[in-house]
PDB file of C-alpha atoms and ligand atoms in Angstrom:
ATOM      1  CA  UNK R 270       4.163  67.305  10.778  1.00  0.00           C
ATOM      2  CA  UNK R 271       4.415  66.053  14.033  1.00  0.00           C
ATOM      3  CA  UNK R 272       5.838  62.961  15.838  1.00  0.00           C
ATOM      4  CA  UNK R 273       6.480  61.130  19.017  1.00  0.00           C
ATOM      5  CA  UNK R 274      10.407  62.117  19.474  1.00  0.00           C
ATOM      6  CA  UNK R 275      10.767  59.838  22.304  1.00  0.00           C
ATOM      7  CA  UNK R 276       8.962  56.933  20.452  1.00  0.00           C
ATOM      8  CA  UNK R 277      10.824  56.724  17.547  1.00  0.00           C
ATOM      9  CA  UNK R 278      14.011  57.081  19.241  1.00  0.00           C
ATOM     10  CA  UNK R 279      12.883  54.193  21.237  1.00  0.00           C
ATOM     11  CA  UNK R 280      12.301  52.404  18.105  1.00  0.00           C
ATOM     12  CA  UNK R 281      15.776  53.022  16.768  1.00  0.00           C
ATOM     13  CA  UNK R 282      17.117  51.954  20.044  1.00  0.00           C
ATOM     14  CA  UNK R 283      14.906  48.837  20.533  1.00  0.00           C
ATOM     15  CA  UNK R 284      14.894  47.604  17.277  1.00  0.00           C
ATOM     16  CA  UNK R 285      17.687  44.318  17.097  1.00  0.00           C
ATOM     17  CA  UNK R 286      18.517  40.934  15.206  1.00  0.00           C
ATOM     18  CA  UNK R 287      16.235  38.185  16.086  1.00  0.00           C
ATOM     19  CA  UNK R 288      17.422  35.077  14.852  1.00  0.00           C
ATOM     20  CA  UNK R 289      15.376  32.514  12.719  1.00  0.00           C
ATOM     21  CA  UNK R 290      16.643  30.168  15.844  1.00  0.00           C
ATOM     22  CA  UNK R 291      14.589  32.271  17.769  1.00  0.00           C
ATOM     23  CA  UNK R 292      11.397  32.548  16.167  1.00  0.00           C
ATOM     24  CA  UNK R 293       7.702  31.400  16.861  1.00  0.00           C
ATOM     25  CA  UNK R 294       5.582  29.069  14.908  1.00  0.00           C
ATOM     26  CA  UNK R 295       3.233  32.360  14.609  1.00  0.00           C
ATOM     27  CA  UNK R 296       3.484  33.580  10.400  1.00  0.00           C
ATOM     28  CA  UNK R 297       3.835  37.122   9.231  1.00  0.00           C
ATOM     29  CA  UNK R 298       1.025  38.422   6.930  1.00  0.00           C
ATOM     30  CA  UNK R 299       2.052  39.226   3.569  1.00  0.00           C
ATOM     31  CA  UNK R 300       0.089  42.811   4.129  1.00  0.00           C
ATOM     32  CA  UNK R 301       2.833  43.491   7.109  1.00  0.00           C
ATOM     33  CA  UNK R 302       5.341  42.326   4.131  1.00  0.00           C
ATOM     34  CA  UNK R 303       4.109  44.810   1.580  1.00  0.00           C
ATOM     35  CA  UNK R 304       4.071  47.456   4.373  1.00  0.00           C
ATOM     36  CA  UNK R 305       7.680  46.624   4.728  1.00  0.00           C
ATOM     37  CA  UNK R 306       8.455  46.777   1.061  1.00  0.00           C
ATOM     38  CA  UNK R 307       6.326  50.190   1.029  1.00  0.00           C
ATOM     39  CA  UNK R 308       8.913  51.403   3.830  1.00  0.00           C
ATOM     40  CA  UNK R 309      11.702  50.153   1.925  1.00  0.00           C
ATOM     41  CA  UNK R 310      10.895  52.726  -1.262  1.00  0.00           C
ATOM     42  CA  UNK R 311      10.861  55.897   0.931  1.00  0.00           C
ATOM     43  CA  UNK R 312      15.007  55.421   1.134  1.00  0.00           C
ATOM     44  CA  UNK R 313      17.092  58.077   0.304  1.00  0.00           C
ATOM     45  CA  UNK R 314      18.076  57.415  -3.323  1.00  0.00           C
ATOM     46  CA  UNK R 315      20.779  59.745  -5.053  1.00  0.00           C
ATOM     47  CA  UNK R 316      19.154  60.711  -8.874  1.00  0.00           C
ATOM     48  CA  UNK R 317      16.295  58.629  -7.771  1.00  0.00           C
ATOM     49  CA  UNK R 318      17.682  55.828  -9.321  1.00  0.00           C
ATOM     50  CA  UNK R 319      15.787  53.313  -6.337  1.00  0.00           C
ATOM     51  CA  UNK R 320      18.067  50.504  -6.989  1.00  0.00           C
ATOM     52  CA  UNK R 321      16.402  47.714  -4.020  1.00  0.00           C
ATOM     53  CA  UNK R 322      15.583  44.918  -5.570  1.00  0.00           C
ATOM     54  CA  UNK R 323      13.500  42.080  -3.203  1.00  0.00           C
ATOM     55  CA  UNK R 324      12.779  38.689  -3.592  1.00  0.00           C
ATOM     56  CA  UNK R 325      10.389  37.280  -0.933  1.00  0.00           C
ATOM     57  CA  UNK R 326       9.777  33.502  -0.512  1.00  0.00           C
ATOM     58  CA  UNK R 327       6.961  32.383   1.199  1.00  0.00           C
ATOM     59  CA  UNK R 328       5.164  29.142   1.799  1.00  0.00           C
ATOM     60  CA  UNK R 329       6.939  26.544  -0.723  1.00  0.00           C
ATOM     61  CA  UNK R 330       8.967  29.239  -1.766  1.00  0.00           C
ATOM     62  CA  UNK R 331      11.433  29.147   1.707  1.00  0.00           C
ATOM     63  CA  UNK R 332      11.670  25.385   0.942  1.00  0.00           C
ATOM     64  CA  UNK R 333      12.481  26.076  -2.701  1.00  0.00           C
ATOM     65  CA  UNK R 334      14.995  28.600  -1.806  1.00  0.00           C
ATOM     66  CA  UNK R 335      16.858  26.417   0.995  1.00  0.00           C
ATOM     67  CA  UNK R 336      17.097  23.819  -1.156  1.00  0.00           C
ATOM     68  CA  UNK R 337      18.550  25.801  -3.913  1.00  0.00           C
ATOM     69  CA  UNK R 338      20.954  27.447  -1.273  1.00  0.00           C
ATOM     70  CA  UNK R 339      22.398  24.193   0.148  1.00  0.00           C
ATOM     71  CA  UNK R 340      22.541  22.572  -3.501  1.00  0.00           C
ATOM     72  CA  UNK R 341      24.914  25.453  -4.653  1.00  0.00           C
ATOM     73  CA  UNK R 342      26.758  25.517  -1.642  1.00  0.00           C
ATOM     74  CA  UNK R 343      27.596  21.947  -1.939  1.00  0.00           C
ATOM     75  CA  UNK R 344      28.073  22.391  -5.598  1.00  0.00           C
ATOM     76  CA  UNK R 345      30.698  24.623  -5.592  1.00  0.00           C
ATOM     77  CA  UNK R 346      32.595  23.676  -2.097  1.00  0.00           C
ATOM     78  CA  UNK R 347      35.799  22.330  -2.231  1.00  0.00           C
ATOM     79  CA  UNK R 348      35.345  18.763  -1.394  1.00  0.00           C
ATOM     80  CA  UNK R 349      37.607  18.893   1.769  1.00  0.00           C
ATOM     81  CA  UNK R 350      35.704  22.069   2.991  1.00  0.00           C
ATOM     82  CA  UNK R 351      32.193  20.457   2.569  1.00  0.00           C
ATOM     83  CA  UNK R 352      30.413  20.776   6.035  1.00  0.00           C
ATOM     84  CA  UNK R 353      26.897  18.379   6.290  1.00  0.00           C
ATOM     85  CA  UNK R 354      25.982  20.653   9.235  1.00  0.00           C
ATOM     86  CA  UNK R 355      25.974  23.929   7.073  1.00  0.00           C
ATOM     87  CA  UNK R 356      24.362  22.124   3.485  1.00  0.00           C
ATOM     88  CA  UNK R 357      21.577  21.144   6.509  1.00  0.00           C
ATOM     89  CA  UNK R 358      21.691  24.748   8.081  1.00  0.00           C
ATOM     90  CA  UNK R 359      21.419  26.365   4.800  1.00  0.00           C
ATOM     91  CA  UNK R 360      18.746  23.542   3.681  1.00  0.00           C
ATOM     92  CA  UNK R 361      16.764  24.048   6.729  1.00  0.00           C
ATOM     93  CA  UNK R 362      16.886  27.570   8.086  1.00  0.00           C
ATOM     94  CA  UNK R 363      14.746  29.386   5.887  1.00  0.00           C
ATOM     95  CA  UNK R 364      11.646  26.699   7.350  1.00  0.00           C
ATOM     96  CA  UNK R 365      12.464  28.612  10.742  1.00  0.00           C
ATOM     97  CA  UNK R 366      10.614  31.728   8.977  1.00  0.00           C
ATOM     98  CA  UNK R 367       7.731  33.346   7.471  1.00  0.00           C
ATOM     99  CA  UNK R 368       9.674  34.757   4.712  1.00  0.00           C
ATOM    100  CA  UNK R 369      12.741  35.251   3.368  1.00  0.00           C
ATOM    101  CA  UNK R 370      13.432  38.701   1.355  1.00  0.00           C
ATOM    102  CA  UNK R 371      16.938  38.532  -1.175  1.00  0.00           C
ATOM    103  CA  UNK R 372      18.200  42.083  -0.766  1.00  0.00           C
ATOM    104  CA  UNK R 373      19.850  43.146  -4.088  1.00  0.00           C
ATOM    105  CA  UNK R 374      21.111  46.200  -5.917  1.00  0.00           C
ATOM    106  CA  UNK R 375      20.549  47.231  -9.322  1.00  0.00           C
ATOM    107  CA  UNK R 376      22.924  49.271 -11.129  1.00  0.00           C
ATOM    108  CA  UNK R 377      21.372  51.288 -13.788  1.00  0.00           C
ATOM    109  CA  UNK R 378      21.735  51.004 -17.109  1.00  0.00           C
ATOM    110  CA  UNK R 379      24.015  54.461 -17.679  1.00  0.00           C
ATOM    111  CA  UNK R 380      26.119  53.344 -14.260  1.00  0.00           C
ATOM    112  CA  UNK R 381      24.945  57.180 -13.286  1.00  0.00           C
ATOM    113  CA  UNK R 382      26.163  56.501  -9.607  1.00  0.00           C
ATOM    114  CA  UNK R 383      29.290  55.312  -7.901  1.00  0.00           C
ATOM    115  CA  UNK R 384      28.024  51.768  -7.173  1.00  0.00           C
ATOM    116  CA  UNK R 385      28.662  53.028  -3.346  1.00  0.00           C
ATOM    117  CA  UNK R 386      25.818  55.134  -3.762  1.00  0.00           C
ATOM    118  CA  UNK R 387      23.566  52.508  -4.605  1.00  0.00           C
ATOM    119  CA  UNK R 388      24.191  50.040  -1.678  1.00  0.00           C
ATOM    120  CA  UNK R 389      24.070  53.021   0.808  1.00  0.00           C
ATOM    121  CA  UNK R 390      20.810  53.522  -0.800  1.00  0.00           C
ATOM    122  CA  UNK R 391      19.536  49.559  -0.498  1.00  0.00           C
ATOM    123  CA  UNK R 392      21.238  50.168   3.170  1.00  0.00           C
ATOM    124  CA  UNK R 393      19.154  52.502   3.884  1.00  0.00           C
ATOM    125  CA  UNK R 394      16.008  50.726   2.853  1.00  0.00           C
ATOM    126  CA  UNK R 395      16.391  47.693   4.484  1.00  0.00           C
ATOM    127  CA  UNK R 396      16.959  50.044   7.741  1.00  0.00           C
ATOM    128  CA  UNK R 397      13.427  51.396   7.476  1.00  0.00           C
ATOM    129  CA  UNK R 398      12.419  48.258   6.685  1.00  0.00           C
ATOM    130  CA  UNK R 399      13.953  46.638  10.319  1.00  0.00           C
ATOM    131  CA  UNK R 400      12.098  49.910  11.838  1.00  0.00           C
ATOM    132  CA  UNK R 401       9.189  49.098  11.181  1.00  0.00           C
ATOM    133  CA  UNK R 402       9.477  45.641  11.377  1.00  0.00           C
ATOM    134  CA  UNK R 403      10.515  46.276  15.227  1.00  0.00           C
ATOM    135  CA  UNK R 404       7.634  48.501  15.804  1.00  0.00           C
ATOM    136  CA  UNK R 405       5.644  45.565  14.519  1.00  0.00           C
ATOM    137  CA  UNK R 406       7.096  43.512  17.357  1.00  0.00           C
ATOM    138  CA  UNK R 407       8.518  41.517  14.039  1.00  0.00           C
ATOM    139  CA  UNK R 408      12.243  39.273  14.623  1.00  0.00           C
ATOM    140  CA  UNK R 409      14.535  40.588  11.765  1.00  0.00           C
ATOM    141  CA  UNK R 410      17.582  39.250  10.483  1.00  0.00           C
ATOM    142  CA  UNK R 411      20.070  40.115   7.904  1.00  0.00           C
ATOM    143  CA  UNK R 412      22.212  37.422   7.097  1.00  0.00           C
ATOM    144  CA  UNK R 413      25.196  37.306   4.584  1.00  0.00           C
ATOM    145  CA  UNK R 414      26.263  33.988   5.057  1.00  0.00           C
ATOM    146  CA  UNK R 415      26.398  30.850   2.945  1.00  0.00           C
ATOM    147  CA  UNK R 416      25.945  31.390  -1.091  1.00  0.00           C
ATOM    148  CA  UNK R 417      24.833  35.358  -0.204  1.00  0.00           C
ATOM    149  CA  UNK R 418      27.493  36.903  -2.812  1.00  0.00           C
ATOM    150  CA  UNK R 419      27.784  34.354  -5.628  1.00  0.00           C
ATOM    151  CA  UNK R 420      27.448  35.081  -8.681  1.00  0.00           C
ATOM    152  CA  UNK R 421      24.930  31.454  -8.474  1.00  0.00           C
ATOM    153  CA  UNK R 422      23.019  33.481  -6.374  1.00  0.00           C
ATOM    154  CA  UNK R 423      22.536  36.603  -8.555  1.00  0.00           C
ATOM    155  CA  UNK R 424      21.560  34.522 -11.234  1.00  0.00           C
ATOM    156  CA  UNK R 425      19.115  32.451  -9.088  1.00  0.00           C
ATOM    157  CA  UNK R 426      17.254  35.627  -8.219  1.00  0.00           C
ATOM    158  CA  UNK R 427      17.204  36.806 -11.517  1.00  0.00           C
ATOM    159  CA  UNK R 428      19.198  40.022 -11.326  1.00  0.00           C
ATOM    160  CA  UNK R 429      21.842  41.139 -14.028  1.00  0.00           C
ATOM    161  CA  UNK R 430      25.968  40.996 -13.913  1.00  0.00           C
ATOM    162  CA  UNK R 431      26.737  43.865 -11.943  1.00  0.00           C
ATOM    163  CA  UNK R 432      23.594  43.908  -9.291  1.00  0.00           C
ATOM    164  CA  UNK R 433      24.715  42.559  -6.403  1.00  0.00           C
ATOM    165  CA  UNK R 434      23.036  41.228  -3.989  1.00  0.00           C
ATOM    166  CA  UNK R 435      23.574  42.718  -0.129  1.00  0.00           C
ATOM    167  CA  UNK R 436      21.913  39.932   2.556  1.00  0.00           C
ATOM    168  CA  UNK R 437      18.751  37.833   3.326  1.00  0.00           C
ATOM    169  CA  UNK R 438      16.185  39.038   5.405  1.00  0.00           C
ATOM    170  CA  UNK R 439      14.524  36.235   7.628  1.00  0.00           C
ATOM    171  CA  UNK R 440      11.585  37.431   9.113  1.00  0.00           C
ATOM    172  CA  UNK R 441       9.305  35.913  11.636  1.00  0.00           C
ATOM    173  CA  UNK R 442       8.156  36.894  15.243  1.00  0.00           C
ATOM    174  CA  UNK R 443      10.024  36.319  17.769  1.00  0.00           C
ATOM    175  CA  UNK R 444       9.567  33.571  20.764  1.00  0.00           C
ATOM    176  CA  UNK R 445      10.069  34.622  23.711  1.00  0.00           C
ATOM    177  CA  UNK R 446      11.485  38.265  25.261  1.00  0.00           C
ATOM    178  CA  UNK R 447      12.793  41.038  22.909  1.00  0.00           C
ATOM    179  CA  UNK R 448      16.428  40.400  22.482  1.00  0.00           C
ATOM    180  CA  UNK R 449      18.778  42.513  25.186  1.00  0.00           C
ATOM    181  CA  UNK R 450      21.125  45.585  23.753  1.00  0.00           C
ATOM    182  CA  UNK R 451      24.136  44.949  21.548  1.00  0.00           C
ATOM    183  CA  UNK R 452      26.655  47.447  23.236  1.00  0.00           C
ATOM    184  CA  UNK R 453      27.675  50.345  21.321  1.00  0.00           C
ATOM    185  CA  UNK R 454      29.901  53.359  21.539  1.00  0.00           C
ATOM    186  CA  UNK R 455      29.480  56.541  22.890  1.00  0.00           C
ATOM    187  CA  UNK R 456      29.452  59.326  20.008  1.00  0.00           C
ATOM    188  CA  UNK R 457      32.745  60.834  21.049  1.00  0.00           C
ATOM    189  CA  UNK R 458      34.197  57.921  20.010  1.00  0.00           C
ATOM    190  CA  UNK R 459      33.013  58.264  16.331  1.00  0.00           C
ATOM    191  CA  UNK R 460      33.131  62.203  15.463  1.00  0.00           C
ATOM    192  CA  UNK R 461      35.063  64.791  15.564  1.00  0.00           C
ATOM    193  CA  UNK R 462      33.402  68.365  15.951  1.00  0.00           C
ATOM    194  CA  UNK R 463      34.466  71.159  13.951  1.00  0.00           C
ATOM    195  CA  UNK R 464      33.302  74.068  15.524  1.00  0.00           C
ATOM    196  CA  UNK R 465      34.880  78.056  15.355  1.00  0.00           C
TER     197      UNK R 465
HETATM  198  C1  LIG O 220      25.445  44.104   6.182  1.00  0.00           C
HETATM  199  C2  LIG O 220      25.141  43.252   7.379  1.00  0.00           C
HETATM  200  C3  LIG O 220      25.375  41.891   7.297  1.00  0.00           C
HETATM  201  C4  LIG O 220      25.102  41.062   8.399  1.00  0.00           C
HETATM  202  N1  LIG O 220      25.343  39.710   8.279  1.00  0.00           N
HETATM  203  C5  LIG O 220      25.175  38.922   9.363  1.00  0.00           C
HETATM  204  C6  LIG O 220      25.467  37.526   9.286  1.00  0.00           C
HETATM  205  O1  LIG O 220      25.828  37.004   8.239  1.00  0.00           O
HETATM  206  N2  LIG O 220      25.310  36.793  10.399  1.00  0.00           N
HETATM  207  C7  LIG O 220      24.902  37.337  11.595  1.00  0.00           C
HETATM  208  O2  LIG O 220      24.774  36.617  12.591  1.00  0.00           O
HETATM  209  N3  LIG O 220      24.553  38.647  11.680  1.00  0.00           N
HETATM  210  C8  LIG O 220      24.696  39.453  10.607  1.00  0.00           C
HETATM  211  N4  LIG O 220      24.360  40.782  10.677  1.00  0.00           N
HETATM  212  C9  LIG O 220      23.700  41.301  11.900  1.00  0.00           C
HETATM  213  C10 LIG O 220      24.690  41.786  12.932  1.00  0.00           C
HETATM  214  O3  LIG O 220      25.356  40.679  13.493  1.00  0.00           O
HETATM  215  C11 LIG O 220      23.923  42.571  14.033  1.00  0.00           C
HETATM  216  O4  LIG O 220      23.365  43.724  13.456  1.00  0.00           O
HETATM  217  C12 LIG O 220      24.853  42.940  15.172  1.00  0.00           C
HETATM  218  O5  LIG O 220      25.186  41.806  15.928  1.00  0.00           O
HETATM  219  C13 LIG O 220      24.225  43.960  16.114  1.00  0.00           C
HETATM  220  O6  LIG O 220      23.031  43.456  16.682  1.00  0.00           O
HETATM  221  P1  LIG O 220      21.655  44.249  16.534  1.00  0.00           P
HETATM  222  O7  LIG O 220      21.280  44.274  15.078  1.00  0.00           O
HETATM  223  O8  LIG O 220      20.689  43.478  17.374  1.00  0.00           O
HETATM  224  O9  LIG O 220      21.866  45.635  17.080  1.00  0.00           O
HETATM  225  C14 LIG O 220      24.604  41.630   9.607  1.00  0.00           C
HETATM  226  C15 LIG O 220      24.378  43.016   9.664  1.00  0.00           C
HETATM  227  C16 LIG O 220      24.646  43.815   8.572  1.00  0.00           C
HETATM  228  C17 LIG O 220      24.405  45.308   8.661  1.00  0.00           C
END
């Protein structure tokens, strides 16, 4: 097997959050979306257990989902803590995309794995998933915000007590230049060598 080293550095370099904010009017195909998905289930996954779970709204389904998101946010804010501007964020955001894909992860039945396993696993998937997404040219966000880890949520998207779900995925391409580098560390700062 061979590959372009440089390239797919490149790609891990290059690929970055676009934000919904920041995307065209131009819609994904739901073939790039399977390929996506198809990237997703070549993860690492410890026993094999291939706990990702995805739930992609399209078309009426991003309206159907905002709504739902704002309704239980305002349903179970505190009064006092109610923002308008968020219940119309959460309302209105997923419009700004092609699709939106509900990251979850599903514990097995037998609870094999340290549940840490399993969302290093889903990690992992929705990485290749952003890498080829980038190499598509494709904006990519994961977002945690708003109703992401209520137990309303869960429910909503159909998945069991003790599944979790990890983010939302906006997708959509982006307007405008690729975003600029987020800074990051050198690798001295982040391991230690153990060598002789
Ligand atoms: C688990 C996870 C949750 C995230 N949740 C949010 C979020 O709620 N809001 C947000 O603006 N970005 C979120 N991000 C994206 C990060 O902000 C982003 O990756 C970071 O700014 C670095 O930018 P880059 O992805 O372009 O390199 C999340 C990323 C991860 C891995």
């Amino acid at each position: 097997m061979r590959y372009n080293l440089s390239e797919i550095s490149q790609l891990i370099e290059d690929r970055r959050t676009v934000l919904p904010e920041q995307f065209s009017e131009r819609k994904v195909h739901r073939e790039i979306i399977e390929n996506l998905l198809n990237a997703a289930r070549w993860a690492p996954t410890h026993k094999l257990t291939q706990p990702w779970r995805f739930t992609v709204f399209m078309g009426r389904g991003l309206s159907v989902f905002g709504q739902f998101h704002a309704d239980t946010y305002k349903r179970i804010t505190d009064p006092v803590k109610f923002s308008e501007i968020k219940f119309e964020k959460l309302k209105n955001r997923p419009l700004l995309a092609s699709a939106v894909i509900a990251v979850a992860m599903h514990r097995d039945s037998e609870n094999r794995l340290p549940e840490i396993e399993e969302i290093a696993a889903v990690s992992a998937a929705v990485q290749n998933m952003s890498l080829l997404a980038a190499a598509y040219g494709l904006g990519f966000y994961w977002g945690t915000g708003g109703m992401t880890y209520t137990d309303e949520m869960r429910s909503f998207l159909g998945h069991d007590v003790g599944d979790k779900v990890l983010g939302l995925i906006y997708l959509g391409y982006p307007e405008g230049n690729w975003p600029r580098k987020t800074p990051r560390k050198p690798i001295e700062y982040f391991t230690q060598w153990v060598e002789d």
